[in-house]
Tab-separated table of C-alpha atoms in Angstrom:
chain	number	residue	atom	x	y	z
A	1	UNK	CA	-29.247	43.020	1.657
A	2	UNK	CA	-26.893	41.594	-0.531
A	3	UNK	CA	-23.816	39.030	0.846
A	4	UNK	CA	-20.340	39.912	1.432
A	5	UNK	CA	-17.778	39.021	-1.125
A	6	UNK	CA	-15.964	36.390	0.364
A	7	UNK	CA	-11.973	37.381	0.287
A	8	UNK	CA	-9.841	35.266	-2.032
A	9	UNK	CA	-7.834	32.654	-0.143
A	10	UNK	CA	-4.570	31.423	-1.013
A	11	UNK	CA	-4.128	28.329	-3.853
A	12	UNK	CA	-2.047	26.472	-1.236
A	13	UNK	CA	-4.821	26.340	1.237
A	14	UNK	CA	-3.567	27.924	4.238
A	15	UNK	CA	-6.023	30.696	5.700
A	16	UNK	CA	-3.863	33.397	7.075
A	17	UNK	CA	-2.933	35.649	4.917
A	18	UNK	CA	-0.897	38.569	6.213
A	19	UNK	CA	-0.861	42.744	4.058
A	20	UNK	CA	1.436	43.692	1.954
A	21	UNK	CA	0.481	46.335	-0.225
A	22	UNK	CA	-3.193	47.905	-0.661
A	23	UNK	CA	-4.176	45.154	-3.825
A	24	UNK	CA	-2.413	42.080	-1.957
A	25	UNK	CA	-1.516	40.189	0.824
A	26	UNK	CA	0.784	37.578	1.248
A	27	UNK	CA	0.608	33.741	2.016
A	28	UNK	CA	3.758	33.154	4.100
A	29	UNK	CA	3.212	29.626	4.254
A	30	UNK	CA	4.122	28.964	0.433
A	31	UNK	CA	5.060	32.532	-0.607
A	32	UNK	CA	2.127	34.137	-2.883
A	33	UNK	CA	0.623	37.340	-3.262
A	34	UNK	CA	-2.592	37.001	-3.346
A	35	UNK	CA	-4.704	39.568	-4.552
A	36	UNK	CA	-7.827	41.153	-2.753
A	37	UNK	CA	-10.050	41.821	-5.740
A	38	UNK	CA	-13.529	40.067	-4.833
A	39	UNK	CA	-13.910	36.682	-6.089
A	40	UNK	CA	-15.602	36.839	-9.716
A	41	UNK	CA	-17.999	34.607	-10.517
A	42	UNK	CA	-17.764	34.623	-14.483
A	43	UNK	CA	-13.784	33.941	-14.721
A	44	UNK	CA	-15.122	30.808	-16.588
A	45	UNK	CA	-17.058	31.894	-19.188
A	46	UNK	CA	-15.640	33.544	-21.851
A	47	UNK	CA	-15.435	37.409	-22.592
A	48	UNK	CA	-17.109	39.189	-25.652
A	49	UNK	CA	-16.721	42.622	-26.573
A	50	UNK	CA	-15.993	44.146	-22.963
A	51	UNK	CA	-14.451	42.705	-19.887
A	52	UNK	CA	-11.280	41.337	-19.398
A	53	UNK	CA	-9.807	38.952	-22.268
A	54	UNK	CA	-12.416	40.380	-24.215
A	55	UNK	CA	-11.817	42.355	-27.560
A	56	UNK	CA	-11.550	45.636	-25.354
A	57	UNK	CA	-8.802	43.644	-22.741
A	58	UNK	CA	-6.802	43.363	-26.479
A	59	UNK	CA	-7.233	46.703	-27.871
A	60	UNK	CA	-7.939	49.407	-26.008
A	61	UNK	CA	-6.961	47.829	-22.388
A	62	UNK	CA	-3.454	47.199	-23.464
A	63	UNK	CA	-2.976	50.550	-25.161
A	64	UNK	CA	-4.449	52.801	-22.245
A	65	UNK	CA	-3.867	50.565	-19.027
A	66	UNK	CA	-0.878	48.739	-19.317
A	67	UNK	CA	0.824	51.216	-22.063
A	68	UNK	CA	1.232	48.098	-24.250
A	69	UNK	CA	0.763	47.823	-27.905
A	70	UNK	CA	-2.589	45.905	-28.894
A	71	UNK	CA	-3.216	42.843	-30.507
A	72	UNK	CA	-2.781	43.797	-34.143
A	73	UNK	CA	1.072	45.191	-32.865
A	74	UNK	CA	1.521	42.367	-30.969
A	75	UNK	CA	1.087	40.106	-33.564
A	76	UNK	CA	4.407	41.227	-35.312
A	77	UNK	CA	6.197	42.344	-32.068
A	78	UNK	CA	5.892	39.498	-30.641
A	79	UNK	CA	7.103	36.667	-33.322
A	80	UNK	CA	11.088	37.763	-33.151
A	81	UNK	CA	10.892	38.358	-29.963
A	82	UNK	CA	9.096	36.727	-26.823
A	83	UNK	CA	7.740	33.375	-29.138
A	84	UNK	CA	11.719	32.751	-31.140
A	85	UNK	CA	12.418	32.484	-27.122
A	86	UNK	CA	9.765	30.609	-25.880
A	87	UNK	CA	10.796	28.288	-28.914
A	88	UNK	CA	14.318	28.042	-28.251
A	89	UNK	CA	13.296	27.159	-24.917
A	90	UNK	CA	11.015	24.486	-25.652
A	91	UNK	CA	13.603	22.562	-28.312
A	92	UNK	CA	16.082	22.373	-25.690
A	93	UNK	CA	13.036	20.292	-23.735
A	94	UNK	CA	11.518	18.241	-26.485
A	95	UNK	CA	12.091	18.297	-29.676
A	96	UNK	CA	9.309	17.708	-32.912
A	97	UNK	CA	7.295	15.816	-33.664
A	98	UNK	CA	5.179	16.485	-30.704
A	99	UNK	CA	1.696	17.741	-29.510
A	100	UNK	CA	1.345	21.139	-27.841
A	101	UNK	CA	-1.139	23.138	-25.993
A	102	UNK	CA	-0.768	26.741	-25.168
A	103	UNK	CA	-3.567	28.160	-22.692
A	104	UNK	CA	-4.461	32.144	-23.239
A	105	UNK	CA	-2.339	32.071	-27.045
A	106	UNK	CA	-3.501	35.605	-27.812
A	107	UNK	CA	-2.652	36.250	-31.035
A	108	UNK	CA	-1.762	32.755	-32.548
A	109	UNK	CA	2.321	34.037	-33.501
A	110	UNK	CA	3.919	31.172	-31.206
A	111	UNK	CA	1.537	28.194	-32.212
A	112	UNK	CA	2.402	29.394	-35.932
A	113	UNK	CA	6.056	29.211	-34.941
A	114	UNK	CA	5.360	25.700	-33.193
A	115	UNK	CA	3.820	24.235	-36.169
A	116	UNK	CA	6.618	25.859	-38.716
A	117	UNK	CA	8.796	24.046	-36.140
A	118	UNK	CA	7.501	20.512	-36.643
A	119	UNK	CA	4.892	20.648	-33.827
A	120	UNK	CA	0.658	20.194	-33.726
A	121	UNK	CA	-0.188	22.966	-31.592
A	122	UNK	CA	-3.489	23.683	-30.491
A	123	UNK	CA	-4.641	26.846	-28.395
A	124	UNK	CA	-7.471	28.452	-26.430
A	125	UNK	CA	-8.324	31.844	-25.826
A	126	UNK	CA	-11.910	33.216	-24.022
A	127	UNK	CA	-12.547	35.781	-26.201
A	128	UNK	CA	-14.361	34.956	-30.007
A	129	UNK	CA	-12.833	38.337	-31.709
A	130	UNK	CA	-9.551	36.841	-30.469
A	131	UNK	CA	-9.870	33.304	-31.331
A	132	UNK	CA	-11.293	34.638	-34.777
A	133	UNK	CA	-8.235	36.839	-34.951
A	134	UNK	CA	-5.682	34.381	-34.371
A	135	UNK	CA	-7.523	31.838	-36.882
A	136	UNK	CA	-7.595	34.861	-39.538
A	137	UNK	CA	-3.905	35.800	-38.913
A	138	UNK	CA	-2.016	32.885	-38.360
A	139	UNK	CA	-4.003	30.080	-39.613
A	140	UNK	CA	-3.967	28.413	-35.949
A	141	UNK	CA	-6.497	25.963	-34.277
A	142	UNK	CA	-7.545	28.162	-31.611
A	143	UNK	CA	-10.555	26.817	-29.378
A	144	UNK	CA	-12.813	29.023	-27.749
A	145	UNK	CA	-13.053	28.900	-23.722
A	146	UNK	CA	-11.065	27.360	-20.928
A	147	UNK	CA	-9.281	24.235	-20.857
A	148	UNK	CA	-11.493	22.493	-18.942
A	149	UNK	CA	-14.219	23.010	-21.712
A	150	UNK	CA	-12.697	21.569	-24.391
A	151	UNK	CA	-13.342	17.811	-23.774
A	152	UNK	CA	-9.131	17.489	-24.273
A	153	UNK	CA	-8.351	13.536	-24.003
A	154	UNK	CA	-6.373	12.403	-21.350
A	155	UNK	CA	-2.458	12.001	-21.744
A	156	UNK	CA	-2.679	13.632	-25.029
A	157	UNK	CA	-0.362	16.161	-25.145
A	158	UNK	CA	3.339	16.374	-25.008
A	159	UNK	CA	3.744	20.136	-23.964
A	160	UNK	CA	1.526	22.322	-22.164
A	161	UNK	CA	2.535	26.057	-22.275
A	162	UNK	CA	1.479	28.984	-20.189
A	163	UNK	CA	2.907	32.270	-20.948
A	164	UNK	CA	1.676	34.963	-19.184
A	165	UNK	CA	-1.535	32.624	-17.927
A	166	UNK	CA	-0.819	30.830	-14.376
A	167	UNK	CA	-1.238	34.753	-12.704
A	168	UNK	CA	-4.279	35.273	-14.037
A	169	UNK	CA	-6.143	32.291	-13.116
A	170	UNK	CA	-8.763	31.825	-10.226
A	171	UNK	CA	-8.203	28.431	-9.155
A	172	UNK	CA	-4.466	27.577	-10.425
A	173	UNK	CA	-4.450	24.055	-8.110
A	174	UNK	CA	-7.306	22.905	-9.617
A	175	UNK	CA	-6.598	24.115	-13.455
A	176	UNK	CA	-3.204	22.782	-13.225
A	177	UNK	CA	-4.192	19.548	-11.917
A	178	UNK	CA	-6.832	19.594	-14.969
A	179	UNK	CA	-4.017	20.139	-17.456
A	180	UNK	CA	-1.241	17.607	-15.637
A	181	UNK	CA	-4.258	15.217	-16.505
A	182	UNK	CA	-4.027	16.015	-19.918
A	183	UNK	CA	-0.230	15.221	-20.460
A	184	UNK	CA	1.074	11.991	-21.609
A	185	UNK	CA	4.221	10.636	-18.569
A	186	UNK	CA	6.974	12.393	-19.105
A	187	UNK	CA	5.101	15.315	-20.406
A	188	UNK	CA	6.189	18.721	-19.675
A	189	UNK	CA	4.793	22.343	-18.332
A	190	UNK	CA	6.376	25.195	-19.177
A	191	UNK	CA	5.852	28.631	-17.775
A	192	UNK	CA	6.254	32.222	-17.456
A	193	UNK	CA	4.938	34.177	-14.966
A	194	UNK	CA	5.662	37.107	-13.089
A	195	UNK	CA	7.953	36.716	-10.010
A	196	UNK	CA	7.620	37.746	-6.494
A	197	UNK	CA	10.934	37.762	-4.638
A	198	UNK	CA	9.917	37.115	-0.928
A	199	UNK	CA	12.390	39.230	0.286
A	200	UNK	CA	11.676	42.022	-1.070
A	201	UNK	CA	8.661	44.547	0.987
A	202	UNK	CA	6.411	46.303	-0.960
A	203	UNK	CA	7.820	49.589	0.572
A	204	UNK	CA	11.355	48.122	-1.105
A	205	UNK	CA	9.975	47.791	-4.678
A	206	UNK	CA	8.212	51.434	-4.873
A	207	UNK	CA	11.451	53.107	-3.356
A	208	UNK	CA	13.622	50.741	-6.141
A	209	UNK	CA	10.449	51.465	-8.907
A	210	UNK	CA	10.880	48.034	-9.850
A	211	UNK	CA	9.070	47.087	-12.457
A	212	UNK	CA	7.198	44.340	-10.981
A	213	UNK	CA	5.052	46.978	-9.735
A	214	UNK	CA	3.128	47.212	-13.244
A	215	UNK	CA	1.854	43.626	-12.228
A	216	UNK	CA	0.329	44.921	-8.887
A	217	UNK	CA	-0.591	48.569	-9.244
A	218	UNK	CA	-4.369	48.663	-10.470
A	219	UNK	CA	-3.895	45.323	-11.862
A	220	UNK	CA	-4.813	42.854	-9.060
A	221	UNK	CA	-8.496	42.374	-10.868
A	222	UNK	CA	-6.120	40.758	-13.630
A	223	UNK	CA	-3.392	38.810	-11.554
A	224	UNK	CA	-5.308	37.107	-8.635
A	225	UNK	CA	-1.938	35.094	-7.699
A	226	UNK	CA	1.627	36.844	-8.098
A	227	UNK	CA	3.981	33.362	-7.587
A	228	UNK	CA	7.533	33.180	-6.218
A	229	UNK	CA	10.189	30.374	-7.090
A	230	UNK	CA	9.566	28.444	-3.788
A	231	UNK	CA	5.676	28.727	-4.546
A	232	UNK	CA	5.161	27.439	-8.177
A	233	UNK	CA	7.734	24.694	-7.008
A	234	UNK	CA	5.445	23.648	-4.407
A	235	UNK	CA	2.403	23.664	-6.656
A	236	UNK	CA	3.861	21.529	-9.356
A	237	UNK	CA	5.435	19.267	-7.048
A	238	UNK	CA	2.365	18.409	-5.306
A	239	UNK	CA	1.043	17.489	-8.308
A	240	UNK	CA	3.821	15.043	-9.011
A	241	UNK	CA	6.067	17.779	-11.089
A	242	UNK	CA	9.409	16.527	-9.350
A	243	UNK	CA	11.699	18.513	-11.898
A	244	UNK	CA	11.638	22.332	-11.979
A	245	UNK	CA	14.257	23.759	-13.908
A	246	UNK	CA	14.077	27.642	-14.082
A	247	UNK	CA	15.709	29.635	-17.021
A	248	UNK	CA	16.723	33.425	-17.853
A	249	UNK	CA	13.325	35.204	-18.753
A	250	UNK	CA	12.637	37.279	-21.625
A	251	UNK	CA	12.092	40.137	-18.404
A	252	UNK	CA	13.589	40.719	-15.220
A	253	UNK	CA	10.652	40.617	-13.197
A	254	UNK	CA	9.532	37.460	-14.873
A	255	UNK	CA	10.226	33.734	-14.107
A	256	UNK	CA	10.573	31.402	-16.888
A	257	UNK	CA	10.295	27.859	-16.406
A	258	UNK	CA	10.191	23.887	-17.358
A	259	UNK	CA	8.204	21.352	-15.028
A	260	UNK	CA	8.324	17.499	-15.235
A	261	UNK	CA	7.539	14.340	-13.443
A	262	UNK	CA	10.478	12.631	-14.808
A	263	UNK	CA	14.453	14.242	-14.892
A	264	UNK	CA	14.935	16.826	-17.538
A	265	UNK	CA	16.719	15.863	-20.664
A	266	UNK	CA	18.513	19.029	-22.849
A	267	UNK	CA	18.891	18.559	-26.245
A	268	UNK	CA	22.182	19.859	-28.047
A	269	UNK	CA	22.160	22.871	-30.824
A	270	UNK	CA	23.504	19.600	-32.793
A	271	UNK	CA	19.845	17.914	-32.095
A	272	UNK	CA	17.947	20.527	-32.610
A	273	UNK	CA	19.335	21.478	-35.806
A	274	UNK	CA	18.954	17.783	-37.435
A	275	UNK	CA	15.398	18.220	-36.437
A	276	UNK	CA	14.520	21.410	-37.905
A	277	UNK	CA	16.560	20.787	-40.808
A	278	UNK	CA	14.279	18.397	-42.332
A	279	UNK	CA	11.567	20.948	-42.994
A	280	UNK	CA	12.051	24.021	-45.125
A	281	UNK	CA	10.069	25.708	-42.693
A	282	UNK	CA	12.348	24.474	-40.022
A	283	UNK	CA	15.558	25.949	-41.679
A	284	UNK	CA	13.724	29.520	-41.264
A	285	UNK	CA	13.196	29.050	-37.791
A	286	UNK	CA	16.773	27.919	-37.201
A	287	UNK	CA	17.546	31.614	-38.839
A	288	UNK	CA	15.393	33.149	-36.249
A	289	UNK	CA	16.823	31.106	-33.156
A	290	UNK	CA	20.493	32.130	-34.284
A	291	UNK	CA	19.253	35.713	-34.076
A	292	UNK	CA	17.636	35.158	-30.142
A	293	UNK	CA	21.237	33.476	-29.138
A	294	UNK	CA	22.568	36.784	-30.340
A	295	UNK	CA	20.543	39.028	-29.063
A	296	UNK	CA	20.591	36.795	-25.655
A	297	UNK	CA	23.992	36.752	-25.326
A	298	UNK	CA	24.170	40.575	-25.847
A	299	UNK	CA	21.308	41.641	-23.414
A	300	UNK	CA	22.659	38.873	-20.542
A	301	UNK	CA	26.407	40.094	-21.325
A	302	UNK	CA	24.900	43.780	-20.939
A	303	UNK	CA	22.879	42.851	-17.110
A	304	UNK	CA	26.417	41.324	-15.886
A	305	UNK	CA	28.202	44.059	-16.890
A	306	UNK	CA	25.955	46.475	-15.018
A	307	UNK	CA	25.968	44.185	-12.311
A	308	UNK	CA	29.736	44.123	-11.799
A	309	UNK	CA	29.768	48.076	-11.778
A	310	UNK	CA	31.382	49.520	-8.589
């Protein structure tokens, strides 16, 4: 007779956990959805050529689950896109020189833009096709595994970036805590993750079809914790993350943003120009960021708009 699987409890560490859909229930003492996939036992080892964040999760995953274009697409999708945002995000924060680490990098394209920027980036992926892949494509350091494996020194990074990562991981207290250890004082985080407006039902989202739905729907073996604003500013406050500063998301159902133990600082076009100027490499990144604030401007000028519509 084999043992139950015990249920997943919530990050926070409160016990009840109340439904809200058939894949999740809901931690009302911080505001999570937690997901009721049994616990796995392998989320720390890394994935070969099946599983999730495997070579499969990249190719043939994305194309027939989530209806998303695999890695090789990606790869150029991605780079004027989501990583010229996550950029333009990040000088605003800190500016190069500086060291970064992105957890789950995928395909390499934003620590290639990090290190055209003026920054020593560093990644980690669990799968060896993808690490391979990323070291092939974008000539990245990628390391295989999770964070915790790497033997990282403590307070030796600047930046530590996690982009579609804090949802999928199994114990986010503890790995966060791991990677606050790895940041020099006035280090920063910065995020995106899906968001989970508390006042919204489950009932409300499928009668809306809002698209946070594609993060629930036959997906909660993927995201284990859905966060809202009041609950990733109650994890990275109780580990000494004072400053949360959210910003406009590439997506609407997305959050986007910066955590620190010290005030924010934002850094002028002016300063971010003089730093990228002094690379060539820089001055083509510049080109790239003038084409985001474009095609920001545009898209936000586009959601008031609708907004305002009687």
């Amino acid at each position: 007779m084999t043992n139950p699987t015990p249920e997943r409890s919530c990050w926070c560490g409160y016990q009840t956990l109340f439904p809200y859909s058939d894949d999740y229930r809901v931690c009302k003492a911080c505001g999570t959805l937690v997901s009721r996939a049994p616990v796995a036992n392998t989320a720390d080892q890394a994935s070969h050529e099946t599983g999730l964040y495997s070579h499969d999760y990249w190719h043939r995953r994305q194309r027939e689950h989530h209806g998303l274009p695999d890695i090789e697409a990606r790869a150029r999708l991605d780079l004027p896109e989501r990583c010229t945002y996550w950029l333009q995000h990040l000088l605003q924060a800190k500016l190069p020189p500086a060291r970064v680490l992105e957890l789950g990098c995928a395909h390499g394209g934003y620590l290639s833009l990090l290190g055209w920027a003026g920054f020593s980036s560093i990644g980690t992926e669990m799968s060896p096709q993808v690490v391979e892949f990323a070291r092939k494509t974008f000539c990245v350091d990628v390391r295989l595994g999770t964070v915790e494996a790497q033997g990282f020194k403590t307070e030796s990074f600047d930046v530590i970036v996690l982009n579609d990562v804090l949802e999928h991981l199994e114990e986010p207290l503890s790995t966060i805590q791991h990677c606050a250890s790895l940041l020099k004082p006035d280090g920063l985080f910065v995020v995106q993750t899906p968001e989970y407006k508390e006042h919204l039902t489950y009932t409300d989202l499928s009668a809306a079809q809002d698209l946070f739905l594609r993060h629930m729907v036959n997906n909660n073996e993927e995201h284990l914790y859905l966060f809202s604003r009041r609950s990733v500013g109650e994890l990275f406050r109780r580990l000494g993350f004072a400053s949360v500063a959210f910003g406009n998301p590439v997506y609407s159902y997305d959050m986007f943003f910066t955590a620190s133990r010290t005030p924010l600082r934002q850094n002028s076009p002016e300063a971010i120009w003089n730093s990228l100027s002094k690379r060539p490499e820089g001055r083509l990144i510049q080109a790239l960021l003038d084409k985001a604030y474009e095609s920001n401007d545009r898209w936000w000028a586009i959601q008031r708009f609708q907004k305002d519509r009687p």
